[in-house]
C-alpha atoms as one frame of an Amber mdcrd trajectory, in Angstrom:
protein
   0.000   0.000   0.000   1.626   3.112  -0.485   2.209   5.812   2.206   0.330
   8.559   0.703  -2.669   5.840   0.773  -1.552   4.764   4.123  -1.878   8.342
   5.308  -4.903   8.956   3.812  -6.717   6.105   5.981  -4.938   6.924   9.128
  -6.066  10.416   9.383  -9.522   9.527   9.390  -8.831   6.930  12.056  -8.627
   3.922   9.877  -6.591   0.813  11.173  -4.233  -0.935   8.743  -3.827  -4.180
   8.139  -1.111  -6.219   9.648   0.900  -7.153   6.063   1.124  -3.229   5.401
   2.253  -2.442   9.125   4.806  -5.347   9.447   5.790  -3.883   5.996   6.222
   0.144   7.738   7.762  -1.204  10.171  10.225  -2.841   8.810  11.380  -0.225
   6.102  11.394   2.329   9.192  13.736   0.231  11.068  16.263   0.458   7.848
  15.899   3.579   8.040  16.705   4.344  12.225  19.389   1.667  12.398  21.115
   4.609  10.368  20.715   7.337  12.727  23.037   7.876  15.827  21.378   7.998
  19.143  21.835  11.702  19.615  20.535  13.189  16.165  20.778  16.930  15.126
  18.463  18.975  13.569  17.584  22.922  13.555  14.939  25.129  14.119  12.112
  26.383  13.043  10.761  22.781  14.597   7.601  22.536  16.787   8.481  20.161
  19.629   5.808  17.916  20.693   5.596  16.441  24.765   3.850  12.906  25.627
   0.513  12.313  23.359  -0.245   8.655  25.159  -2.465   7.805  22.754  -4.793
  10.705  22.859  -5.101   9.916  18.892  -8.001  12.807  18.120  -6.090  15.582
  20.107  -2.832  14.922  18.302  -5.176  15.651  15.432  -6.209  18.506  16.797
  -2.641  19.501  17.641  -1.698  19.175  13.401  -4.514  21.333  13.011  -2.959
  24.173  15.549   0.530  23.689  14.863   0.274  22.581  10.999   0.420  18.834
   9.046   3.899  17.435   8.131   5.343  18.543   5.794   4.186  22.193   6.415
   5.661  22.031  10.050   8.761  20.476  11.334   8.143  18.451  14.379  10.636
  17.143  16.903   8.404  14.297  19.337   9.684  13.321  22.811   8.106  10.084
  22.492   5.762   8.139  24.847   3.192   7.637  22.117   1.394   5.047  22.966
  -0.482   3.595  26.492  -3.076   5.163  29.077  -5.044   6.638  25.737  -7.980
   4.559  23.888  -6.576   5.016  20.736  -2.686   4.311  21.164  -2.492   2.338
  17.634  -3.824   4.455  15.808  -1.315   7.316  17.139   1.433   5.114  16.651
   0.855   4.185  13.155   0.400   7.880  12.352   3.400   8.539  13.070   5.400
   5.686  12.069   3.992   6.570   8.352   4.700  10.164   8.613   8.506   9.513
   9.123   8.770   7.302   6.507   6.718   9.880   4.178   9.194  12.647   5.464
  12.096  11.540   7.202  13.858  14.699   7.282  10.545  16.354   8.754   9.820
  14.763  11.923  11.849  12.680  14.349  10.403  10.721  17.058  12.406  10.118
  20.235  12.023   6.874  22.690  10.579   7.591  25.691   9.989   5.226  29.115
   6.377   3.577  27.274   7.950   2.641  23.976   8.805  -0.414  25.864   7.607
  -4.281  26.061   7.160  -4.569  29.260   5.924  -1.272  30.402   2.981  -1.891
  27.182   1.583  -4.652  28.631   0.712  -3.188  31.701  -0.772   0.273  30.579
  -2.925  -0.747  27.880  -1.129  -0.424  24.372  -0.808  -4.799  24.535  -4.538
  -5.000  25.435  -5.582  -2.794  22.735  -3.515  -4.487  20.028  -4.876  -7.506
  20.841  -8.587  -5.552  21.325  -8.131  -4.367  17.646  -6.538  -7.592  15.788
  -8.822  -9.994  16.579  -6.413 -11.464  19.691  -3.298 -11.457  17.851  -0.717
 -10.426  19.251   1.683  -9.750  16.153   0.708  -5.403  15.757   2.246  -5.633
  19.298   5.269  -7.372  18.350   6.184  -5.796  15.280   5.786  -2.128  16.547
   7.288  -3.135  20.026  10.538  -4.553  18.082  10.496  -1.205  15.800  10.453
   0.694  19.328  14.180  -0.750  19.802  15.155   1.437  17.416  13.927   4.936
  17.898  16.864   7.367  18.746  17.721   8.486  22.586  17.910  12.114  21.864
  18.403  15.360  19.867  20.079  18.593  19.754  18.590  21.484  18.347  21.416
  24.514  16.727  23.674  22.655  18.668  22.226  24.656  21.905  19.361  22.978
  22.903  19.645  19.029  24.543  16.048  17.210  23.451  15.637  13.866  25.841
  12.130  12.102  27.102  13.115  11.975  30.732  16.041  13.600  32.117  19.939
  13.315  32.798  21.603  10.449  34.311  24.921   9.426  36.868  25.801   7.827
  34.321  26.149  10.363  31.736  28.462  12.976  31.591  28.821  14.144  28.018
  26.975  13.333  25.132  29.580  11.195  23.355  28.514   8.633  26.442  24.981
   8.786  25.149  25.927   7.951  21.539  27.815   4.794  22.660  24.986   3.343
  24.586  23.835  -0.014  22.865  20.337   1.183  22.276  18.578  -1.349  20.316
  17.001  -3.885  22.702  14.487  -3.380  25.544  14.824  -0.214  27.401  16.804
  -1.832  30.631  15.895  -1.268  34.527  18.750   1.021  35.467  22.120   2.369
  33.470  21.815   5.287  31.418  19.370   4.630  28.858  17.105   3.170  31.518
  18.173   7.126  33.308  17.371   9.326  29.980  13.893   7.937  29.755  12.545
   7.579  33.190  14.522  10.683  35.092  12.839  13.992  36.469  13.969  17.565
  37.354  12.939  18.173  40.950  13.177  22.443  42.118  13.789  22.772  45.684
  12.860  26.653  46.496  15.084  27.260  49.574  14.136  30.744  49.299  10.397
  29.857  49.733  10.553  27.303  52.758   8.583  27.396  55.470   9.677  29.023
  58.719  11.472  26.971  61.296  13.107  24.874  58.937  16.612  24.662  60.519
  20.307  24.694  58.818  20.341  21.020  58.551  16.963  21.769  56.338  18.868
  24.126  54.553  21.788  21.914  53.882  19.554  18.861  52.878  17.707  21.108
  50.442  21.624  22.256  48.667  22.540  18.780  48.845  19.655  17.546  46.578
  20.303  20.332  43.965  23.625  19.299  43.746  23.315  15.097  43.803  20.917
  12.882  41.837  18.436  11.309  44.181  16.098   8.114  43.944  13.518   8.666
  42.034  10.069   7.758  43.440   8.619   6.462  40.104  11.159   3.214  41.100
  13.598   4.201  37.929  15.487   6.695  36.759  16.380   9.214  39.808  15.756
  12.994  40.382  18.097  15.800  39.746  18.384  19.714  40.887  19.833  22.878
  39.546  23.193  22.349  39.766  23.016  19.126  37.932  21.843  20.651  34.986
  24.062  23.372  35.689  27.484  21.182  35.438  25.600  18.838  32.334  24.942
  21.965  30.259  28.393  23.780  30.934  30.281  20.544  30.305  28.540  20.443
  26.963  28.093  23.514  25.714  24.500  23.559  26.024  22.162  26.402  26.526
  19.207  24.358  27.940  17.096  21.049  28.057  13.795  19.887  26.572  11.649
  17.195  27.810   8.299  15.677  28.449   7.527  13.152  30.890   5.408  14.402
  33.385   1.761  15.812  33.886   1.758  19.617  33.649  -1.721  20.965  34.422
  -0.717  24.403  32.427   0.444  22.127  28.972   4.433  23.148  30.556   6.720
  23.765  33.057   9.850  25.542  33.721  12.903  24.915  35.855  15.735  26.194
  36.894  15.094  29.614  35.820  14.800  28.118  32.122  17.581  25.770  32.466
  14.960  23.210  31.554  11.692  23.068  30.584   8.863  20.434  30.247   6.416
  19.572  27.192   3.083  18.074  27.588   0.722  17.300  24.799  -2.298  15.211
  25.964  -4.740  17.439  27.298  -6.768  16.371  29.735  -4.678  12.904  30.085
  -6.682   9.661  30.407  -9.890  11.604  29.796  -9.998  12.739  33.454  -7.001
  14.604  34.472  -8.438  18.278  33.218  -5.139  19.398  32.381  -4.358  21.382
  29.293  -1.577  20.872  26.191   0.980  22.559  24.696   3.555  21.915  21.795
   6.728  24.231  21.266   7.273  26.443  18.545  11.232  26.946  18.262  11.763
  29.318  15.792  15.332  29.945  16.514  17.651  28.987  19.825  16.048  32.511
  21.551  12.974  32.808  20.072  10.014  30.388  20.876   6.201  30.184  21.725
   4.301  27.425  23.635   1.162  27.128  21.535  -1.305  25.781  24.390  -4.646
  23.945  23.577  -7.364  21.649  25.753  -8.703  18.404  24.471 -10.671  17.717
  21.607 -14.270  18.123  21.744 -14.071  14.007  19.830 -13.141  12.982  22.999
 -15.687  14.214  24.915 -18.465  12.444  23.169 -16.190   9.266  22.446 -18.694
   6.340  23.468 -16.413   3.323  22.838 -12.378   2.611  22.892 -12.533   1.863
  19.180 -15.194   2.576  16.627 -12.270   2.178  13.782 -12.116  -0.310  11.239
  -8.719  -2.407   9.149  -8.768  -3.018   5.952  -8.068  -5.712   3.606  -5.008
  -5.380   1.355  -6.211  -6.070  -1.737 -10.020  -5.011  -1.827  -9.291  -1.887
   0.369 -13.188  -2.849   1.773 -14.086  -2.485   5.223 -13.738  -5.768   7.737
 -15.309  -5.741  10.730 -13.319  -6.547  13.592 -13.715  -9.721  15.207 -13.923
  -7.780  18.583 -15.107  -4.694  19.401 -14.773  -3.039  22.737 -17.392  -0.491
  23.529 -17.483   1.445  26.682 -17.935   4.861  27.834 -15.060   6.712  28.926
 -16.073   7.533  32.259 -16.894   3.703  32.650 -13.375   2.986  31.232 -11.475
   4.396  34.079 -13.885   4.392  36.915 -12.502   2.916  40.675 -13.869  -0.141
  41.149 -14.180   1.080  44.623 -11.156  -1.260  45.984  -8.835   0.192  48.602
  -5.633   0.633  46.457  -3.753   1.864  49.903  -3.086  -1.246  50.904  -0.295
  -3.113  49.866   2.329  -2.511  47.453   1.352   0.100  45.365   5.305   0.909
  43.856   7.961  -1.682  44.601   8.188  -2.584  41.198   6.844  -0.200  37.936
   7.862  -3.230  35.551   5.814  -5.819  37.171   2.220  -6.168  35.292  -1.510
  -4.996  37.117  -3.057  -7.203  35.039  -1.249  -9.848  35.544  -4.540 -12.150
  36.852  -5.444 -11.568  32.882  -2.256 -14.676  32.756  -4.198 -16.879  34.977
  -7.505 -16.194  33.588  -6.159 -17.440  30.198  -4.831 -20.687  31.595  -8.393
 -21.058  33.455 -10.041 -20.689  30.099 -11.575 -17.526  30.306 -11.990 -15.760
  27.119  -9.856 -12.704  27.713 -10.622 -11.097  24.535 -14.204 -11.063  24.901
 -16.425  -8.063  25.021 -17.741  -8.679  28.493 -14.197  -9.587  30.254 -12.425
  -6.857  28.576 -15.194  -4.251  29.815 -14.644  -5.889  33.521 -11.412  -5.763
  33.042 -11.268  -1.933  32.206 -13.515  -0.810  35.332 -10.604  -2.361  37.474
  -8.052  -1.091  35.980  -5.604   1.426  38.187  -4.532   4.731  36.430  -1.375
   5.177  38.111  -0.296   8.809  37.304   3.231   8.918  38.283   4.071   7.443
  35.383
């Protein structure tokens, strides 16, 4: 099928079948296994924070900030996961890079991962969307191996998902980093994914706070700390500080976490989050905001709220694939319907109790495993709508 066609039915939320995107995928991977895992590029380039599926406001966000090829896009990457329509996202933008390589340039981020997919919903909805196969999965999953670590902008501006690393001095150490396999638990590429900035005001704390306060509070700015998302770790001003003199770098982009205002600034502009999924997981009322860089000192952060598609949405996929050769529609042989609010409602279990973070890579629906080897029908209609009232939105990830 060929990508202008490809494009065509992906824009109006059409699924493709699996031929064409084992096909994508594996031209795209030819084409990354070229690139080094810190790429360059220059502005003018919008640059676009976490989507997580969120297919109809990333629509919504070409519409504000322009289509490819009109705009040049730099994406942080968590694309997929959390969102009802993570495939459909994915695809998009797997065809636009092949359609325009030198036009947009997707970055890995900490859910372009195997194991962190089959936990927060991009493995169910494969399999929700194929007819239980779990191949889409596999084939994107293994393409994920391959997307680049991070980019530099006029040779100013450092572009990661996460954040900076022990581990990582310079940025020749991040172009030596082995990067195609599964995005580890700890090391450096497990650190440029998963790591946050974390601004301790000293100026602003509260009265009484003793010297020792005051000392703990410098000591954090200067030293990465544990992270409490259970990977990556947490680093302060001076951090970023020593990172950006050592490289000659102005400042850092990056996505990651929730911002209720679409960004956030650190560090006096030392570093600066993106976030693009506006209201995230359809509950979180937050807005969105992509970048517009038009030069190292010159940029606007184009905000938007979600899409008024998602706020009548009425089932987690109304989409159809096509067959190859008669380009006719096929239905599905399962279809998940279910209201949104439905989709993420508490089940009304106490979620306190328990471990709730000792380990971010082990699955919460794991009981889906036993159910199988009970001979339960996982993929039917009524388990998968049980199965999405009890599932946990966990947002520190």
């Amino acid at each position: 099928m060929e990508l202008d066609r490809c494009l065509e039915l992906l824009y109006c939320g059409k699924l493709l079948p699996e031929v064409t995107i084992e096909a994508l995928c594996f031209k795209l991977k030819e084409m990354l296994v070229k690139e080094s895992n810190v790429i360059h590029i220059s502005t003018p380039v919008t640059v676009v924070g976490d989507m997580h599926g969120q297919f109809h406001d990333m629509l919504e966000m070409f519409r504000i900030g322009g289509r490819v090829p009109d705009t040049n896009y730099l994406f942080l990457g968590d694309y997929v996961d959390r969102g009802l329509y993570s495939v459909e996202t994915i695809l998009l933008l797997i065809t636009l890079k092949l359609r325009y390589p030198q036009r947009i340039h997707l970055l890995r981020g900490n859910h372009e991962s195997r194991q962190i997919t089959q936990s927060y919903g991009f493995y169910t909805e494969c399999l929700n969307k194929y007819g239980g196969s779990t191949k889409v999965w596999r084939v994107i999953t293994d393409l994920f191996d391959y997307l680049v670590l991070s980019c530099i902008i006029d040779d100013d501006i450092f572009c990661v998902h996460g954040g900076l690393s022990p581990n990582v001095q310079t940025i020749d150490q991040i172009r030596i980093i082995d990067r195609f396999r599964e995005i580890p638990h700890d090391g450096a590429m497990a650190d440029l994914v998963w790591s946050d900035p974390e601004e301790n005001n000293i100026n602003d704390r509260s009265p009484g706070l003793n010297d020792g306060a005051d000392e703990f509070l410098n000591d954090t700015s200067e030293h990465f700390q544990v992270s409490p998302r259970g990977a990556g770790y947490t680093f302060g001003r001076s951090v970023v500080e020593k990172f950006l003199h050592l490289n000659d770098m102005d400042r850092i982009y990056r996505a990651h976490q929730l911002c209720s205002e679409g960004y956030q600034i650190y560090f006096d502009g030392l570093v600066t989050t993106v976030w693009s999924a506006p209201n995230y997981c359809y509950r979180c009322g937050n807005k969105a905001s992509i970048l517009e860089l038009y030069s190292k000192d010159s940029f606007y952060f184009n905000v938007f709220e979600e899409t008024p598609e998602n706020k009548t949405a009425t089932g987690v996929s109304n989409t159809e694939y096509y067959n190859d050769e008669m380009l006719t529609p096929q239905s599905s042989s399962i279809t998940t319907r279910k209201i949104i609010s439905d989709y993420f409602e508490d089940d009304g279990r106490d979620h306190t109790r328990g471990s709730t973070n000792s380990s971010l890579y082990q699955s919460s629906s794991s009981s889906g495993f036993d159910d199988m080897n009970m001979g339960v029908n996982v993929y039917s209609d009524e388990y998968q709508s049980k199965s999405a009232q009890h599932r946990r939105v966990e947002y520190f990830l």
